[in-house]
JSON list of C-alpha atoms in Angstrom, two decimals:
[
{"chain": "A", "resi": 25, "resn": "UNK", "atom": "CA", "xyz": [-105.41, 79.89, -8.98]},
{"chain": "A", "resi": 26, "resn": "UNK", "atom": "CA", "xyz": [-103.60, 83.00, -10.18]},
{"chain": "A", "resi": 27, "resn": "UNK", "atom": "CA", "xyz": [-101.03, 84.43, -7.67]},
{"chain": "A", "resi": 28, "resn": "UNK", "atom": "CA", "xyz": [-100.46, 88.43, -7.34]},
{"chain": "A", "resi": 29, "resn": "UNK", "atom": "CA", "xyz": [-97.24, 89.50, -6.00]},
{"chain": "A", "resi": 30, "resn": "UNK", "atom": "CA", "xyz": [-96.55, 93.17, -5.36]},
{"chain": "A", "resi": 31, "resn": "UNK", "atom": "CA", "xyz": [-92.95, 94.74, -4.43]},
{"chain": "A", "resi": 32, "resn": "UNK", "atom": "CA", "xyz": [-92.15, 96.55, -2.24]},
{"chain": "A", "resi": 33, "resn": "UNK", "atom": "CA", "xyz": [-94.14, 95.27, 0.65]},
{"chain": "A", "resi": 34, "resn": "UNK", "atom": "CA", "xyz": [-93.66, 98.56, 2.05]},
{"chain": "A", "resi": 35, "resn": "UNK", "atom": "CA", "xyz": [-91.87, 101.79, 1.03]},
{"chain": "A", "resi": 36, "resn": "UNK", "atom": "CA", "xyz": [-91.09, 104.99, 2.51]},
{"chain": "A", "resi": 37, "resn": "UNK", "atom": "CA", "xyz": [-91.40, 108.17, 0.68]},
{"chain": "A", "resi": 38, "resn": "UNK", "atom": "CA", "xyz": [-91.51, 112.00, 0.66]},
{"chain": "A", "resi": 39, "resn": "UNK", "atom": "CA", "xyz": [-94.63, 114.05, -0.31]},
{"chain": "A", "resi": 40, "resn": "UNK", "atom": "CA", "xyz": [-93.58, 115.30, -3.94]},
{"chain": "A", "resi": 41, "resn": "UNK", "atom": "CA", "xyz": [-91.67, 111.98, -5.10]},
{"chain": "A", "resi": 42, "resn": "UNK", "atom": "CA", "xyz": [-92.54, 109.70, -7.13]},
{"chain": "A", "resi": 43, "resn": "UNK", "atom": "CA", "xyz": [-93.44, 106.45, -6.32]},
{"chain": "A", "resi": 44, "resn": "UNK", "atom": "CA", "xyz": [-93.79, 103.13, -8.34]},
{"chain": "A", "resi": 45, "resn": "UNK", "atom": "CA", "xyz": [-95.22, 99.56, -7.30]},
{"chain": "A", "resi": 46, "resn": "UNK", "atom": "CA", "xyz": [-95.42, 96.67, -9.36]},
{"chain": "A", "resi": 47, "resn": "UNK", "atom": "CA", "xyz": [-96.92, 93.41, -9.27]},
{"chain": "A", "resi": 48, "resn": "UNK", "atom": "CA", "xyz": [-96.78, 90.20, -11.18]},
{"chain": "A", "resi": 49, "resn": "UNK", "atom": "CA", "xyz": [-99.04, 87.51, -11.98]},
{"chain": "A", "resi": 50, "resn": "UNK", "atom": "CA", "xyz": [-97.83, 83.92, -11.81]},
{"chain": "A", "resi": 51, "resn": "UNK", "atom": "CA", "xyz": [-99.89, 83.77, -15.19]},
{"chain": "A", "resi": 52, "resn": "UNK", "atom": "CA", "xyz": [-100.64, 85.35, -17.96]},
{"chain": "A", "resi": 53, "resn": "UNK", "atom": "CA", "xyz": [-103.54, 88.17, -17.33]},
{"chain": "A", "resi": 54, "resn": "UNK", "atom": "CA", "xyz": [-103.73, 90.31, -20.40]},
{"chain": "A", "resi": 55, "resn": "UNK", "atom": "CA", "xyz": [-104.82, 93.89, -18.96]},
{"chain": "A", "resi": 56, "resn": "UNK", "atom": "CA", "xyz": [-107.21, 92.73, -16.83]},
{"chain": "A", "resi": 57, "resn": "UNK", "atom": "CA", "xyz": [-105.44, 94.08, -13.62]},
{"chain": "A", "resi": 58, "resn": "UNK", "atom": "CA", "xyz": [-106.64, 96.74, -11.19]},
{"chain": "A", "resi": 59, "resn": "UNK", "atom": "CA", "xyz": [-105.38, 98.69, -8.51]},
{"chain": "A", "resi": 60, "resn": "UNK", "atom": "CA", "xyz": [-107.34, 99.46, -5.20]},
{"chain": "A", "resi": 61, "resn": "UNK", "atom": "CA", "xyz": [-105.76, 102.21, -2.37]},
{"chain": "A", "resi": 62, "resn": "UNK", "atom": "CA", "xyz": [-107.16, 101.29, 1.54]},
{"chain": "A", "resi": 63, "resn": "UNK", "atom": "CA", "xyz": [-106.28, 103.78, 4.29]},
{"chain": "A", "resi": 64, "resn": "UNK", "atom": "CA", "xyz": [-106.43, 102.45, 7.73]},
{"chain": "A", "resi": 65, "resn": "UNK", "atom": "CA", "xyz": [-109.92, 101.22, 8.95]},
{"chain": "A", "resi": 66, "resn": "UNK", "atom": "CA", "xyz": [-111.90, 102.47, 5.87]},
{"chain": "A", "resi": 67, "resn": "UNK", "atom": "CA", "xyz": [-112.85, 100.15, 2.66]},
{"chain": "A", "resi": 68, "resn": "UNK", "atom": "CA", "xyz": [-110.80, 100.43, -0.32]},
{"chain": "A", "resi": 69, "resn": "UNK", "atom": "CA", "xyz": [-111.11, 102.15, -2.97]},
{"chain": "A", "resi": 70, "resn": "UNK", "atom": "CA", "xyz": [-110.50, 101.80, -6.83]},
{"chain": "A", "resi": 71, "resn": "UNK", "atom": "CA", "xyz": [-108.23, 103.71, -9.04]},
{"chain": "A", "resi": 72, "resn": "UNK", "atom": "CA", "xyz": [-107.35, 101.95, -11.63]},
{"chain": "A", "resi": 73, "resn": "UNK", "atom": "CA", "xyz": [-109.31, 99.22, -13.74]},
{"chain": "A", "resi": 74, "resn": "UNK", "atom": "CA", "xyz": [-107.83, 97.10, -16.87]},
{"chain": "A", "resi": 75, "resn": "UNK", "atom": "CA", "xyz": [-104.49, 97.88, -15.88]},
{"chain": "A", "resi": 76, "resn": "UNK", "atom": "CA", "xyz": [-104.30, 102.05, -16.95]},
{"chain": "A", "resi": 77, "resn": "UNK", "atom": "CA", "xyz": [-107.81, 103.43, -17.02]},
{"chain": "A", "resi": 78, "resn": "UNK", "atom": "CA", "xyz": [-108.46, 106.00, -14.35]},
{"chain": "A", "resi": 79, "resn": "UNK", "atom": "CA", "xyz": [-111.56, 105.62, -12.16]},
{"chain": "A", "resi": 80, "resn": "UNK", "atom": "CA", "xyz": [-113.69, 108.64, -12.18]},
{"chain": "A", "resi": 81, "resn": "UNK", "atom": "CA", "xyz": [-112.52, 111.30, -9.71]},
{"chain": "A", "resi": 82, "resn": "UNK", "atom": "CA", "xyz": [-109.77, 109.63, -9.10]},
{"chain": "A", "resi": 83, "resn": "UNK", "atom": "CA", "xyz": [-106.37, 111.79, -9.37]},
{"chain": "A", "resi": 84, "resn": "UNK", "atom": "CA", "xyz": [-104.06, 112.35, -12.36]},
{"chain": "A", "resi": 85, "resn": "UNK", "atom": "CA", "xyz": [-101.19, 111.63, -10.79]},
{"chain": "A", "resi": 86, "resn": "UNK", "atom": "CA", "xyz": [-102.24, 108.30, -10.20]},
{"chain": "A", "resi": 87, "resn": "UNK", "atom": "CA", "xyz": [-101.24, 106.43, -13.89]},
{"chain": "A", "resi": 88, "resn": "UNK", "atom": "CA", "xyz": [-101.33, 102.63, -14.33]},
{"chain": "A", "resi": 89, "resn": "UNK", "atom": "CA", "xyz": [-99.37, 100.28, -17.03]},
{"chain": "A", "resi": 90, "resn": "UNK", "atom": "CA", "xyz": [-98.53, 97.12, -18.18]},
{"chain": "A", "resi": 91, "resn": "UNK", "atom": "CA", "xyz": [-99.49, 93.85, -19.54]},
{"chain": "A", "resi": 92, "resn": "UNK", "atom": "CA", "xyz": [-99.20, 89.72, -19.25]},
{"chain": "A", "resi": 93, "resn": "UNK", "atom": "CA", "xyz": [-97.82, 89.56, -16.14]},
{"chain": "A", "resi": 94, "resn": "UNK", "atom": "CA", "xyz": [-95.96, 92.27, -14.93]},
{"chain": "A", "resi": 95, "resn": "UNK", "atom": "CA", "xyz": [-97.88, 95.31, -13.76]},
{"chain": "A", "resi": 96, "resn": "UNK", "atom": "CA", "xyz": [-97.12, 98.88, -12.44]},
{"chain": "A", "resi": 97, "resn": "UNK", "atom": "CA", "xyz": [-98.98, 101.67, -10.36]},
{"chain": "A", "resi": 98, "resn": "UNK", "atom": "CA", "xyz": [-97.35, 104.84, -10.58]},
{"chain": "A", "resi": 99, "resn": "UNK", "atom": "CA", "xyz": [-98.29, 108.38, -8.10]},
{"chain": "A", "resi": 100, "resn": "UNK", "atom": "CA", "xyz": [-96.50, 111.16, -10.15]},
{"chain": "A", "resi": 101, "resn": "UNK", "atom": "CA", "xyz": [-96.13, 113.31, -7.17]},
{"chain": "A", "resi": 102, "resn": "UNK", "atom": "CA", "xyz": [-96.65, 111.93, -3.64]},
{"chain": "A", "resi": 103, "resn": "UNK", "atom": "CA", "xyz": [-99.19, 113.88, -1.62]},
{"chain": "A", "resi": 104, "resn": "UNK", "atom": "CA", "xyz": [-100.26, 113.38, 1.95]},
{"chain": "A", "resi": 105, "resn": "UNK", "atom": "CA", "xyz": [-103.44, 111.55, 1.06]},
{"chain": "A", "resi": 106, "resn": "UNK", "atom": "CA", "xyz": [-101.83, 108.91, -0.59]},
{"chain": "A", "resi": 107, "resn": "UNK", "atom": "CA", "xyz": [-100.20, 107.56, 2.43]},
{"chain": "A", "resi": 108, "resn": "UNK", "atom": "CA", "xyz": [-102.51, 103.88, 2.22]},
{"chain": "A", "resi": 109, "resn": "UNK", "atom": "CA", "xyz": [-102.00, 100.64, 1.35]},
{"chain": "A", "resi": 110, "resn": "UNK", "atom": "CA", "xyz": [-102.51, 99.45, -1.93]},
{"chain": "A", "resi": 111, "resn": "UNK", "atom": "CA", "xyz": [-103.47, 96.44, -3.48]},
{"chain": "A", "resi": 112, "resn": "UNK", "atom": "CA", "xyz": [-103.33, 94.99, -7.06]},
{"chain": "A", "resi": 113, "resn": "UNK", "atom": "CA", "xyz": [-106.23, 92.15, -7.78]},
{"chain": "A", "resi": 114, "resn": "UNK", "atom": "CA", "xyz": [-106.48, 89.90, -10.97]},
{"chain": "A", "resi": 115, "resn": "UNK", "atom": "CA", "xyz": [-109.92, 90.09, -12.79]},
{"chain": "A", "resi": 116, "resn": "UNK", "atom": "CA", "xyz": [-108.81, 87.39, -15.40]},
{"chain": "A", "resi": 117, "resn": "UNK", "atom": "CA", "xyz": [-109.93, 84.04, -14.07]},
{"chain": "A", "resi": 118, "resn": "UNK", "atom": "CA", "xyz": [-112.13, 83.08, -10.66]},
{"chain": "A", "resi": 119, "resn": "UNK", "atom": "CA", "xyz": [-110.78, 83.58, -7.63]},
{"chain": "A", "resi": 120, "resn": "UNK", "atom": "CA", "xyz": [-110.38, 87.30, -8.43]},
{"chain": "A", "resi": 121, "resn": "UNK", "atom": "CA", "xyz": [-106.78, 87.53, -6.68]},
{"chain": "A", "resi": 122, "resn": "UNK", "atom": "CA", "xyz": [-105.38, 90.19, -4.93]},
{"chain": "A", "resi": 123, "resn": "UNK", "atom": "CA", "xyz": [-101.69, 90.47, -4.05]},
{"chain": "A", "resi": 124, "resn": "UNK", "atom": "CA", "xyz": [-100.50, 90.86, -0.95]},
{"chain": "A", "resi": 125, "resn": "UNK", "atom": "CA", "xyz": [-100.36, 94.75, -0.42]},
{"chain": "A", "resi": 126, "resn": "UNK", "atom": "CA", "xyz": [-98.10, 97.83, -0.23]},
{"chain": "A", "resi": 127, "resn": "UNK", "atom": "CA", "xyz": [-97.99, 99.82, 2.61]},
{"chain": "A", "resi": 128, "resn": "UNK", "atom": "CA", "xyz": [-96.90, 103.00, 1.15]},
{"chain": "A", "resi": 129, "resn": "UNK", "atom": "CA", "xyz": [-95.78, 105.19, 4.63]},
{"chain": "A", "resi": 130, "resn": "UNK", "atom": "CA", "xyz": [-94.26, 108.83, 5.26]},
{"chain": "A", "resi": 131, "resn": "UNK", "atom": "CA", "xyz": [-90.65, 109.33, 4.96]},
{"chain": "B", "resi": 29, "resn": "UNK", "atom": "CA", "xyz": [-125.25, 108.87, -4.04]},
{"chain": "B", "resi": 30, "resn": "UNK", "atom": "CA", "xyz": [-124.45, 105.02, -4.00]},
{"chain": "B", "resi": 31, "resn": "UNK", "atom": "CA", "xyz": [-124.50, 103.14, -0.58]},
{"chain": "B", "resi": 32, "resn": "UNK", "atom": "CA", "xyz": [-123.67, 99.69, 0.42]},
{"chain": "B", "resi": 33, "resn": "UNK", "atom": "CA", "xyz": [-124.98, 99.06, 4.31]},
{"chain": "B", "resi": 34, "resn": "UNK", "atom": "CA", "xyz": [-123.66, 95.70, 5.68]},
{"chain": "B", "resi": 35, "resn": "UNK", "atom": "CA", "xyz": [-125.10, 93.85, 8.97]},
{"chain": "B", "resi": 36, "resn": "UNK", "atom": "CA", "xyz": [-125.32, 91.28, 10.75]},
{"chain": "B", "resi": 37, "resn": "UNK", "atom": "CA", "xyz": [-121.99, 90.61, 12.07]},
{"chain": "B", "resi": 38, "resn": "UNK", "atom": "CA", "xyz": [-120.59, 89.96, 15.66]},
{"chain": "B", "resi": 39, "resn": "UNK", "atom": "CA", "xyz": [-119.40, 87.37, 18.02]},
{"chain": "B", "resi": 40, "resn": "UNK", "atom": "CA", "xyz": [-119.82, 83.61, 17.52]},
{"chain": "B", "resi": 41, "resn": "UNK", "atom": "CA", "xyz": [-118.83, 80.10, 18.42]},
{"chain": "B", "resi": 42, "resn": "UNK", "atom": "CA", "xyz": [-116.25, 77.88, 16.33]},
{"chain": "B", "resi": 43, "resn": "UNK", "atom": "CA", "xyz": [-119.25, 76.30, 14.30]},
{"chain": "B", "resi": 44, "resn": "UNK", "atom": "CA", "xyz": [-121.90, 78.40, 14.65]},
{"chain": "B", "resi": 45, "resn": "UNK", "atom": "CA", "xyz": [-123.77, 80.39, 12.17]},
{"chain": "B", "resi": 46, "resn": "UNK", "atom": "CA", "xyz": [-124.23, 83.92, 10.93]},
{"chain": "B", "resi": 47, "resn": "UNK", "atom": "CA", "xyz": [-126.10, 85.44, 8.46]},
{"chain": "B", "resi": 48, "resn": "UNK", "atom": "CA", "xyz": [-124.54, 88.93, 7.13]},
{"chain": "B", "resi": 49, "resn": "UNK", "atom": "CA", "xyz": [-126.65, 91.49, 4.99]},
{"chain": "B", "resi": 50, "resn": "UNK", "atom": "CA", "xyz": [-125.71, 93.72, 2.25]},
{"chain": "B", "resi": 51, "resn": "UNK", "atom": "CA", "xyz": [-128.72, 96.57, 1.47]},
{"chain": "B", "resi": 52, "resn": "UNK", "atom": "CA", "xyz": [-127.54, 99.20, -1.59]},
{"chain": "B", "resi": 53, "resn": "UNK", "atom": "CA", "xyz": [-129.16, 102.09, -2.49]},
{"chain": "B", "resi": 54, "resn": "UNK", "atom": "CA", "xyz": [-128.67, 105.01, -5.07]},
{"chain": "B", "resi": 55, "resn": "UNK", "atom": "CA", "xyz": [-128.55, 102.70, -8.08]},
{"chain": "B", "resi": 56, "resn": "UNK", "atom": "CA", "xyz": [-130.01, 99.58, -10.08]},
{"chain": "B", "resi": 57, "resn": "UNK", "atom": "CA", "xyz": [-129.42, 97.16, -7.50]},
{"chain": "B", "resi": 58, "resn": "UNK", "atom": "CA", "xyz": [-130.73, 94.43, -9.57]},
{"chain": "B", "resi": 59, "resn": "UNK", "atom": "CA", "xyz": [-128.27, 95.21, -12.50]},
{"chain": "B", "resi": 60, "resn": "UNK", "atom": "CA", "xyz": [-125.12, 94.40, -11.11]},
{"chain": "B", "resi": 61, "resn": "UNK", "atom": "CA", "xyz": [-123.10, 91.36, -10.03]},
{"chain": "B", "resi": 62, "resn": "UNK", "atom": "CA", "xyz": [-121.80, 91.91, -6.57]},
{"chain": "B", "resi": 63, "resn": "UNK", "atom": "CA", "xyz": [-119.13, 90.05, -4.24]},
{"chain": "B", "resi": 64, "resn": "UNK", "atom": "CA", "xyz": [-118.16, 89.49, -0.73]},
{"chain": "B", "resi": 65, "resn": "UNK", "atom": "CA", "xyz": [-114.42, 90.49, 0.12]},
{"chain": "B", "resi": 66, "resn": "UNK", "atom": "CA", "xyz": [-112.86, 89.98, 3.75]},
{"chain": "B", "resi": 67, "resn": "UNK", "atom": "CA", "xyz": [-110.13, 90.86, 5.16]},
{"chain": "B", "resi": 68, "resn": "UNK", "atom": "CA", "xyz": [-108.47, 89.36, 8.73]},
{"chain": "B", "resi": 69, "resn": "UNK", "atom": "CA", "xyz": [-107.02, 91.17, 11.31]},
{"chain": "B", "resi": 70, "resn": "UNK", "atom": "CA", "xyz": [-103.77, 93.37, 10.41]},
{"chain": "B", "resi": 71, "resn": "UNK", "atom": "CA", "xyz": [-103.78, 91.26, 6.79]},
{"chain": "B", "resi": 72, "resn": "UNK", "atom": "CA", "xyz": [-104.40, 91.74, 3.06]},
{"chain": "B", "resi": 73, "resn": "UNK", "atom": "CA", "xyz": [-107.93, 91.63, 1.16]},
{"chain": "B", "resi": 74, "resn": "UNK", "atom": "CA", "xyz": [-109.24, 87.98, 0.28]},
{"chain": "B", "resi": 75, "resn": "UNK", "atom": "CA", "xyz": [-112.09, 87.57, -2.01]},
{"chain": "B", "resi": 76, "resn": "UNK", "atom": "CA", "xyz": [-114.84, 85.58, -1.05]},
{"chain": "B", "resi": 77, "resn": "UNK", "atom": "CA", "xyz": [-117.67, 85.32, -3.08]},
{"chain": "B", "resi": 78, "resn": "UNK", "atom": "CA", "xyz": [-119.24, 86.14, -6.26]},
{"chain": "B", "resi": 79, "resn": "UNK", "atom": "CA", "xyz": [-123.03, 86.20, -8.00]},
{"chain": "B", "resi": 80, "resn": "UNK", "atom": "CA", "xyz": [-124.21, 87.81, -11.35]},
{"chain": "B", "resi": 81, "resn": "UNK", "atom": "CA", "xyz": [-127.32, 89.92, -11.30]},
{"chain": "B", "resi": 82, "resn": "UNK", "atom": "CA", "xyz": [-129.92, 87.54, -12.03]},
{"chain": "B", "resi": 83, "resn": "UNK", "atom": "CA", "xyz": [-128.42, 84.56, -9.70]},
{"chain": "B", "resi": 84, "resn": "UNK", "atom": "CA", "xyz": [-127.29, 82.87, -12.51]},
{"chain": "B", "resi": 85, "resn": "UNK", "atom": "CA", "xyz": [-123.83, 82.32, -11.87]},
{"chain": "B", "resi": 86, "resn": "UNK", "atom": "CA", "xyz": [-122.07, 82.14, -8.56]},
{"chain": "B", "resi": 87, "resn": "UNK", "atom": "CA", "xyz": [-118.27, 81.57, -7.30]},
{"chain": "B", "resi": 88, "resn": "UNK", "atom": "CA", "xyz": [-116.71, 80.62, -3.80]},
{"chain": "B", "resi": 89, "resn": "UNK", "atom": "CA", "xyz": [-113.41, 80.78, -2.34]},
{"chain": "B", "resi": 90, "resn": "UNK", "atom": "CA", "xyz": [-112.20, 77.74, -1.79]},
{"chain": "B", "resi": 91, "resn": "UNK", "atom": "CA", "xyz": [-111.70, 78.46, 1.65]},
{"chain": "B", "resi": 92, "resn": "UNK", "atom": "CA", "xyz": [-115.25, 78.90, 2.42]},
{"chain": "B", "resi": 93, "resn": "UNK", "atom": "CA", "xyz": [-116.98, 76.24, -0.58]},
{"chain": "B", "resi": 94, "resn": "UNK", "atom": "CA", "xyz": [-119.23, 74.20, 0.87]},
{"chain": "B", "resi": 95, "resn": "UNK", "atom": "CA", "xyz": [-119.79, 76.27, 4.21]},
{"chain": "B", "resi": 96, "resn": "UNK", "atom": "CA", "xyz": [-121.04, 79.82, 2.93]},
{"chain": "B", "resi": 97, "resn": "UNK", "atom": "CA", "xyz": [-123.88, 80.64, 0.67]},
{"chain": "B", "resi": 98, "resn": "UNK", "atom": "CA", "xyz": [-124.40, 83.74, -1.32]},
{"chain": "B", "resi": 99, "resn": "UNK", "atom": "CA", "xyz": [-127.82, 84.88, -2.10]},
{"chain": "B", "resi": 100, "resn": "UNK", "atom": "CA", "xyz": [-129.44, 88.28, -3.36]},
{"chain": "B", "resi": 101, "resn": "UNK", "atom": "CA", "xyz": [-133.23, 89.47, -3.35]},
{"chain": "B", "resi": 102, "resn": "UNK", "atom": "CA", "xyz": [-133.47, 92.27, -5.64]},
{"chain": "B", "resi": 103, "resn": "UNK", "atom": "CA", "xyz": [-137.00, 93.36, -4.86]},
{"chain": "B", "resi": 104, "resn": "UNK", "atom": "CA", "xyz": [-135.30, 94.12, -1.30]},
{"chain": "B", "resi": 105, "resn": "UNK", "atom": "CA", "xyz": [-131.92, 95.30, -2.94]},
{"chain": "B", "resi": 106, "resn": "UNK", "atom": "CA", "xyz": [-130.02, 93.04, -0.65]},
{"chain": "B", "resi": 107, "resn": "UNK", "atom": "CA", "xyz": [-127.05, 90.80, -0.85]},
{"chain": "B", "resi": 108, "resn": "UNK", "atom": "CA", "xyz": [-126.70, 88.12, 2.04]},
{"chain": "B", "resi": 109, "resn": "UNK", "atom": "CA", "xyz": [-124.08, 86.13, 3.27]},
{"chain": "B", "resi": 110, "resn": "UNK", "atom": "CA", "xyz": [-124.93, 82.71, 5.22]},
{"chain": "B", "resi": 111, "resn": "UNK", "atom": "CA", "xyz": [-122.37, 81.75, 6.90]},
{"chain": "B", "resi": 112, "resn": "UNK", "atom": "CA", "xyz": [-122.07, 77.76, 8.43]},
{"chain": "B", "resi": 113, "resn": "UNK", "atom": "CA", "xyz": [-119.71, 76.13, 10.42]},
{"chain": "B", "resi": 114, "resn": "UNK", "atom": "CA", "xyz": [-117.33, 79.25, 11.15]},
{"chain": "B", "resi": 115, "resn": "UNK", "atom": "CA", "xyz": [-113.69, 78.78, 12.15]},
{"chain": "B", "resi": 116, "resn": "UNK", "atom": "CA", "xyz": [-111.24, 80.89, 13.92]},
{"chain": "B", "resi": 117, "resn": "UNK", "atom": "CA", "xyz": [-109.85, 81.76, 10.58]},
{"chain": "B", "resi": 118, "resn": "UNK", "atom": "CA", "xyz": [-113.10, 83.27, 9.18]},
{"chain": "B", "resi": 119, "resn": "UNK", "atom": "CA", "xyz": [-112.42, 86.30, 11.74]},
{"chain": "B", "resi": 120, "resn": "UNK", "atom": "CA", "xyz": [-112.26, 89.14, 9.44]},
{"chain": "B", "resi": 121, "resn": "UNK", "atom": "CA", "xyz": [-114.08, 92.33, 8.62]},
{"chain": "B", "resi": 122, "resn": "UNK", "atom": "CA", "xyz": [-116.66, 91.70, 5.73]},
{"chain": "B", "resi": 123, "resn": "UNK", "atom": "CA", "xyz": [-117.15, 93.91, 2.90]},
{"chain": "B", "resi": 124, "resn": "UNK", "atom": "CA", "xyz": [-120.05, 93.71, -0.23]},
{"chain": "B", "resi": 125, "resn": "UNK", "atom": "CA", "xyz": [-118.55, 95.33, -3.12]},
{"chain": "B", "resi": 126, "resn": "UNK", "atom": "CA", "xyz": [-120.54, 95.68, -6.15]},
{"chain": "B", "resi": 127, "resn": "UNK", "atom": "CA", "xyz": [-119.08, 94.49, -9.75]},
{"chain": "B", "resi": 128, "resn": "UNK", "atom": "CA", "xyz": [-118.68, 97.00, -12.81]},
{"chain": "B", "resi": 129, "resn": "UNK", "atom": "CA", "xyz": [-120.39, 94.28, -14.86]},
{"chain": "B", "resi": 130, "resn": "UNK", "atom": "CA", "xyz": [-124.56, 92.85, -14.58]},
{"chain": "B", "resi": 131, "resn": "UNK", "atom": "CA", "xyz": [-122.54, 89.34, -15.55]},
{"chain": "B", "resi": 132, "resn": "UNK", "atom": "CA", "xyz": [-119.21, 87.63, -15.07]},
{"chain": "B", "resi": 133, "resn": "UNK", "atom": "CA", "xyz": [-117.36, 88.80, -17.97]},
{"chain": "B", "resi": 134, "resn": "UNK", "atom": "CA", "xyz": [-112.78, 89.66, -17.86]},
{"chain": "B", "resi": 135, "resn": "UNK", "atom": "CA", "xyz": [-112.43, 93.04, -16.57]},
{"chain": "B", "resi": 136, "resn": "UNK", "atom": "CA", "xyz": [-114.59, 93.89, -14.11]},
{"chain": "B", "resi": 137, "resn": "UNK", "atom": "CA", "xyz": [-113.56, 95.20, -10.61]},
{"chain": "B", "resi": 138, "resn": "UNK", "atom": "CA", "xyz": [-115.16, 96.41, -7.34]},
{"chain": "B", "resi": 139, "resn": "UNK", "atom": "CA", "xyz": [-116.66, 99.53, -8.09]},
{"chain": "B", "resi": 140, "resn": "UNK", "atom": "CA", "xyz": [-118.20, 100.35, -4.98]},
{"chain": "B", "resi": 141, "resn": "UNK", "atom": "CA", "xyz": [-117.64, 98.93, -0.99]},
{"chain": "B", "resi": 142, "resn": "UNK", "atom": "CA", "xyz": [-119.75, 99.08, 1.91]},
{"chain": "B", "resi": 143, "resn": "UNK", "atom": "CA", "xyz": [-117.66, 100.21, 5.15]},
{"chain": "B", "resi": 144, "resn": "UNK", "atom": "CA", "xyz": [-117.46, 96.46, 6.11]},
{"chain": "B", "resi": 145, "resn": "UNK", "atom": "CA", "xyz": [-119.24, 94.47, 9.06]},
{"chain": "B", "resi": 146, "resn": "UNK", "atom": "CA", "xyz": [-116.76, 92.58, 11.74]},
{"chain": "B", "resi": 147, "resn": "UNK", "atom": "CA", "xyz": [-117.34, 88.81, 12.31]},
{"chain": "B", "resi": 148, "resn": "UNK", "atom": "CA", "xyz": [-115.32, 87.50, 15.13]},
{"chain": "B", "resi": 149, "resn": "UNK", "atom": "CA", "xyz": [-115.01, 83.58, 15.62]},
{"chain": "B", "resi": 150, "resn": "UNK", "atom": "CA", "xyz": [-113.88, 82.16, 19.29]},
{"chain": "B", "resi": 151, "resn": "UNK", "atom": "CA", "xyz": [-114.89, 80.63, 21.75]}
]
């Protein structure tokens, strides 16, 4: 199976900054990468699919890059939504991975 | 508008059975793939299970192979999740999520979730 690791496990930021998570795959995963944001007791939600394409409706600010193995979700400019956790997930091989989360919380 | 309804959760024995539903409505049921994601108490998102739009391919955790079955019926445009021999560590809150993809092809993610059903295992 394909391990996802994110870092940080949790951050603390200011509405306005901006804020970068990464994750890496114990494998090779070409772009097939995608990044999910859960706020507390809802379902998540996608934003980005093959590691930088923007879901529809989804936010600018929200940007995605990277490839092989090492992955990164970028928010531009924190805003008070954002405050979630969020989750990176392999779509590469079966099991679909996720990594562990990032718990992205007010400063 | 797209909705994914799950059911059939609640409170059961170590070893007992449950049966969870998945009804969508709003689009082409029968022309995606869709999967079964939990996650446990306080923890991170685990995926579960997997099946293509026509039945024709299915995946399992390996946590839960041999003790939960995925099935669809797209005349009903539902998604079901049998569920045998439950442990403690099944406890989780349940979500369908349906695939960008009718088949299991690289590059697909979970387009849409339903707002998850609770299963609780204890005794």
């Amino acid at each position: 199976d394909i391990q996802m690791t994110q870092s940080p496990s949790s951050l603390s930021a200011s509405v306005g900054d901006r804020v970068t998570i990464t994750c890496r795959a114990s494998q090779g995963i070409s772009n097939f990468l995608n990044w999910y944001q859960q706020k507390p007791g809802k379902a998540p939600k996608v934003l980005i699919y093959v590691a930088s394409s923007l879901q529809s409706g989804v936010p600018s600010r929200f940007s995605g890059s990277g490839s092989g193995t090492d992955f990164t979700l970028t928010i531009s400019s924190l805003q008070p939504e954002d405050f979630a956790t969020y989750y990176c997930q392999q779509s590469y091989s079966t099991p679909r991975t996720f990594g562990q989360g990032t718990k992205v919380e007010i400063k | 508008e797209v909705q994914l309804v799950e059911s059939g959760g609640g409170l059961v024995q170590p070893g007992g059975s449950l049966r969870l539903s998945c009804e969508g409505s709003g689009f082409s049921f029968s022309s995606y793939s869709f999967n079964w994601v939990r996650q446990a108490p306080g923890k991170g998102l685990e995926w579960v299970s997997y099946i293509t739009s026509t039945s024709g391919t299915i995946f399992y955790a390996d946590s839960v192979k041999g003790r939960f079955t995925i099935s669809r019926d797209n005349a009903k445009n539902s998604l079901y999740l049998q569920m045998n021999s439950l442990r403690v560590e099944d406890t989780a809150v349940y979500y369908c999520a349906r695939d960008s993809a009718s088949d299991y092809v690289w590059g697909t993610y979970h387009r849409d979730w339903g707002q998850g059903i609770l299963v609780t295992v204890s005794s």
